[in-house]
Amino acid sequence: VPGPVLDKHSTGGIGDNVSLMLAPALAVCGAYVPMISGRGLGHTGGTLDKLDAIPDYRTEVSVEEMRRVTRDIGCAIVGATGDIAPADKRLYAVRDVTGTVESLDLITASILSKKLAAGLEGLVLDVKTGSGAFLTDPAEAVDLAQAMVSVANGAGCKTAALITDMNEPLASCAGNALEVENAVAFLRGDAVDSRLWDVTVALGGLLLELGGLCERAAEGQAMIAAALQDGSAAARFGKMVASLGGPVDFVENAGKYLRRAPVVDEVTAPASGFIRAIDGRALGLAVVGLGGGRQKQGDALDLSVGLDQMAGLGTHVTKGDPIAIVHAADEAALERAKMAVLAAYEIGALVTDEHALIVKRIG
């Protein structure tokens, strides 16, 4: 291909649909992005599960087809097949059910086997820390980032990491179809979550620097922002969806194609005050409880369920104000999720200190 082969990997969090915006934006900027993604692990969502919400989109493709789509469109978000990183598929499934999802060595092996197999020239790792991350402890996040950056650079792939905050969801929603709808609204410029914008632009700018498409990350950030703002990233996402079997008018008419949950209701604030803390892991597990994530290997997902319009940290609410909207399959699941959301939110009289969204760069 006539440009650098780049990718990013996130260690996972809540409402992290960055890949859906970042891959097409990078492609518009001249990069080629063969993004081999995963399914949900533990309380965090997986990019492939999100893409399954798009009718007829194929996440399992041959190496040839992945190469073709990447060459023609500039990006392809697909899964690890038997041909691409074959051992990882088995390790991933075993980790999910053996309590080893959080092993730093296995995380490093899993992520880098997929990424190095794709023949990347540049890789940026988004290592999450905070209540909604696997690694809630910032020191552990730094350890993982340093391990992956040194292993990947040692293997000849220019790699850097950003430590980013996951003490609250990144998008204002969590759940597969809901996050795809959110991504399309973001790409079209209809509704843009500010934290999501900042992380997407920061990761993209750093990748363009590593790939030699700009001198400095700041310049790359401006290029990514332009691709997102002028609609070219949205158009490129639409082409990728169509090339992988999805509807040709998906970006224009996403609402027509995404399944809706039958039972939808608000969770209201039990008291007035500021949102002081959010247990991101608990919100992720609430989505799993609704059927939007796996409790055990091989579980079928309900792609329509989840949480939407989640209030962010520092928001002032009055008693009775909505703090989230639950999308559920039935009334019983709705009530369980409402209780879980209420338990995940701490409301108090004083506003808490803000967490820096982008904590530090490594590499």
PDB file of C-alpha atoms in Angstrom, residues 250-359:
ATOM      1  CA  PHE A 250     -25.852   2.889   6.802  1.00  0.00           C
ATOM      2  CA  VAL A 251     -24.372   6.277   7.767  1.00  0.00           C
ATOM      3  CA  GLU A 252     -27.390   8.102   6.347  1.00  0.00           C
ATOM      4  CA  ASN A 253     -29.983   5.769   7.877  1.00  0.00           C
ATOM      5  CA  ALA A 254     -28.386   4.023  10.872  1.00  0.00           C
ATOM      6  CA  GLY A 255     -31.588   4.334  12.907  1.00  0.00           C
ATOM      7  CA  LYS A 256     -33.458   2.255  10.336  1.00  0.00           C
ATOM      8  CA  TYR A 257     -30.998  -0.637  10.603  1.00  0.00           C
ATOM      9  CA  LEU A 258     -30.145  -0.831  14.319  1.00  0.00           C
ATOM     10  CA  ARG A 259     -32.352  -2.962  16.571  1.00  0.00           C
ATOM     11  CA  ARG A 260     -34.178  -1.194  19.390  1.00  0.00           C
ATOM     12  CA  ALA A 261     -34.815  -2.705  22.814  1.00  0.00           C
ATOM     13  CA  PRO A 262     -38.552  -3.014  23.604  1.00  0.00           C
ATOM     14  CA  VAL A 263     -38.439  -1.614  27.162  1.00  0.00           C
ATOM     15  CA  VAL A 264     -36.892   1.823  27.699  1.00  0.00           C
ATOM     16  CA  ASP A 265     -37.044   3.919  30.862  1.00  0.00           C
ATOM     17  CA  GLU A 266     -35.179   6.626  32.762  1.00  0.00           C
ATOM     18  CA  VAL A 267     -33.139   6.192  35.927  1.00  0.00           C
ATOM     19  CA  THR A 268     -33.709   9.296  38.036  1.00  0.00           C
ATOM     20  CA  ALA A 269     -31.452  10.964  40.586  1.00  0.00           C
ATOM     21  CA  PRO A 270     -32.438   9.963  44.139  1.00  0.00           C
ATOM     22  CA  ALA A 271     -31.163  13.295  45.523  1.00  0.00           C
ATOM     23  CA  SER A 272     -29.964  16.718  44.387  1.00  0.00           C
ATOM     24  CA  GLY A 273     -26.264  17.489  44.130  1.00  0.00           C
ATOM     25  CA  PHE A 274     -23.181  16.840  42.022  1.00  0.00           C
ATOM     26  CA  ILE A 275     -22.206  13.497  40.516  1.00  0.00           C
ATOM     27  CA  ARG A 276     -19.090  12.824  42.601  1.00  0.00           C
ATOM     28  CA  ALA A 277     -18.123   9.323  41.516  1.00  0.00           C
ATOM     29  CA  ILE A 278     -19.172   6.758  38.925  1.00  0.00           C
ATOM     30  CA  ASP A 279     -18.366   3.062  39.245  1.00  0.00           C
ATOM     31  CA  GLY A 280     -17.610   2.352  35.599  1.00  0.00           C
ATOM     32  CA  ARG A 281     -17.146  -1.354  36.168  1.00  0.00           C
ATOM     33  CA  ALA A 282     -20.611  -1.553  37.762  1.00  0.00           C
ATOM     34  CA  LEU A 283     -22.120   0.192  34.725  1.00  0.00           C
ATOM     35  CA  GLY A 284     -20.349  -2.283  32.428  1.00  0.00           C
ATOM     36  CA  LEU A 285     -21.673  -5.188  34.476  1.00  0.00           C
ATOM     37  CA  ALA A 286     -25.168  -3.648  34.318  1.00  0.00           C
ATOM     38  CA  VAL A 287     -24.928  -3.862  30.510  1.00  0.00           C
ATOM     39  CA  VAL A 288     -23.761  -7.489  30.813  1.00  0.00           C
ATOM     40  CA  GLY A 289     -26.743  -8.144  33.109  1.00  0.00           C
ATOM     41  CA  LEU A 290     -29.097  -6.719  30.482  1.00  0.00           C
ATOM     42  CA  GLY A 291     -27.724  -9.272  27.992  1.00  0.00           C
ATOM     43  CA  GLY A 292     -25.349  -6.899  26.210  1.00  0.00           C
ATOM     44  CA  GLY A 293     -22.194  -8.734  27.331  1.00  0.00           C
ATOM     45  CA  ARG A 294     -21.114 -12.294  28.094  1.00  0.00           C
ATOM     46  CA  GLN A 295     -21.445 -13.995  31.481  1.00  0.00           C
ATOM     47  CA  LYS A 296     -19.794 -17.115  30.059  1.00  0.00           C
ATOM     48  CA  GLN A 297     -17.996 -18.140  26.889  1.00  0.00           C
ATOM     49  CA  GLY A 298     -20.308 -18.538  23.898  1.00  0.00           C
ATOM     50  CA  ASP A 299     -23.231 -16.538  25.324  1.00  0.00           C
ATOM     51  CA  ALA A 300     -25.433 -14.986  22.639  1.00  0.00           C
ATOM     52  CA  LEU A 301     -25.765 -11.224  23.031  1.00  0.00           C
ATOM     53  CA  ASP A 302     -28.795  -8.972  22.830  1.00  0.00           C
ATOM     54  CA  LEU A 303     -27.249  -6.205  20.735  1.00  0.00           C
ATOM     55  CA  SER A 304     -30.115  -3.753  21.335  1.00  0.00           C
ATOM     56  CA  VAL A 305     -29.777  -3.367  25.113  1.00  0.00           C
ATOM     57  CA  GLY A 306     -27.668  -0.995  27.161  1.00  0.00           C
ATOM     58  CA  LEU A 307     -27.474   2.388  28.845  1.00  0.00           C
ATOM     59  CA  ASP A 308     -27.803   5.760  27.153  1.00  0.00           C
ATOM     60  CA  GLN A 309     -27.561   9.459  28.045  1.00  0.00           C
ATOM     61  CA  MET A 310     -25.475   8.671  31.118  1.00  0.00           C
ATOM     62  CA  ALA A 311     -24.725  11.794  33.134  1.00  0.00           C
ATOM     63  CA  GLY A 312     -21.023  12.551  33.530  1.00  0.00           C
ATOM     64  CA  LEU A 313     -18.842  13.335  36.536  1.00  0.00           C
ATOM     65  CA  GLY A 314     -19.335  16.813  37.954  1.00  0.00           C
ATOM     66  CA  THR A 315     -22.843  17.195  36.508  1.00  0.00           C
ATOM     67  CA  HIS A 316     -25.290  18.965  38.822  1.00  0.00           C
ATOM     68  CA  VAL A 317     -28.599  17.100  39.110  1.00  0.00           C
ATOM     69  CA  THR A 318     -31.848  17.894  40.873  1.00  0.00           C
ATOM     70  CA  LYS A 319     -33.732  15.050  42.559  1.00  0.00           C
ATOM     71  CA  GLY A 320     -35.846  13.338  39.893  1.00  0.00           C
ATOM     72  CA  ASP A 321     -33.613  14.378  36.956  1.00  0.00           C
ATOM     73  CA  PRO A 322     -32.690  11.523  34.593  1.00  0.00           C
ATOM     74  CA  ILE A 323     -29.109  10.295  35.072  1.00  0.00           C
ATOM     75  CA  ALA A 324     -29.337   7.494  32.484  1.00  0.00           C
ATOM     76  CA  ILE A 325     -31.780   5.719  30.194  1.00  0.00           C
ATOM     77  CA  VAL A 326     -31.985   1.925  30.316  1.00  0.00           C
ATOM     78  CA  HIS A 327     -32.752  -0.084  27.156  1.00  0.00           C
ATOM     79  CA  ALA A 328     -33.861  -3.566  28.229  1.00  0.00           C
ATOM     80  CA  ALA A 329     -35.433  -6.741  26.851  1.00  0.00           C
ATOM     81  CA  ASP A 330     -38.101  -6.949  29.569  1.00  0.00           C
ATOM     82  CA  GLU A 331     -39.375  -5.269  32.745  1.00  0.00           C
ATOM     83  CA  ALA A 332     -37.434  -7.538  35.121  1.00  0.00           C
ATOM     84  CA  ALA A 333     -34.125  -6.769  33.391  1.00  0.00           C
ATOM     85  CA  LEU A 334     -35.041  -3.070  33.371  1.00  0.00           C
ATOM     86  CA  GLU A 335     -35.577  -2.991  37.138  1.00  0.00           C
ATOM     87  CA  ARG A 336     -32.328  -4.870  37.830  1.00  0.00           C
ATOM     88  CA  ALA A 337     -30.378  -2.461  35.636  1.00  0.00           C
ATOM     89  CA  LYS A 338     -31.979   0.596  37.252  1.00  0.00           C
ATOM     90  CA  MET A 339     -30.857  -0.621  40.681  1.00  0.00           C
ATOM     91  CA  ALA A 340     -27.349  -1.273  39.332  1.00  0.00           C
ATOM     92  CA  VAL A 341     -27.103   2.216  37.808  1.00  0.00           C
ATOM     93  CA  LEU A 342     -28.280   3.888  41.019  1.00  0.00           C
ATOM     94  CA  ALA A 343     -25.662   1.936  42.968  1.00  0.00           C
ATOM     95  CA  ALA A 344     -22.955   3.007  40.481  1.00  0.00           C
ATOM     96  CA  TYR A 345     -23.597   6.751  40.905  1.00  0.00           C
ATOM     97  CA  GLU A 346     -22.525   8.734  43.960  1.00  0.00           C
ATOM     98  CA  ILE A 347     -24.253  12.100  44.333  1.00  0.00           C
ATOM     99  CA  GLY A 348     -23.055  14.617  46.932  1.00  0.00           C
ATOM    100  CA  ALA A 349     -23.093  18.286  47.872  1.00  0.00           C
ATOM    101  CA  LEU A 350     -19.527  19.034  46.799  1.00  0.00           C
ATOM    102  CA  VAL A 351     -18.103  18.706  43.313  1.00  0.00           C
ATOM    103  CA  THR A 352     -14.999  16.476  43.079  1.00  0.00           C
ATOM    104  CA  ASP A 353     -11.668  17.315  41.473  1.00  0.00           C
ATOM    105  CA  GLU A 354     -11.568  16.706  37.738  1.00  0.00           C
ATOM    106  CA  HIS A 355      -9.546  13.769  36.444  1.00  0.00           C
ATOM    107  CA  ALA A 356      -7.178  14.597  33.584  1.00  0.00           C
ATOM    108  CA  LEU A 357      -8.535  12.743  30.543  1.00  0.00           C
ATOM    109  CA  ILE A 358      -5.148  12.105  28.951  1.00  0.00           C
ATOM    110  CA  VAL A 359      -2.869  11.247  31.845  1.00  0.00           C
TER     111      VAL A 359
END
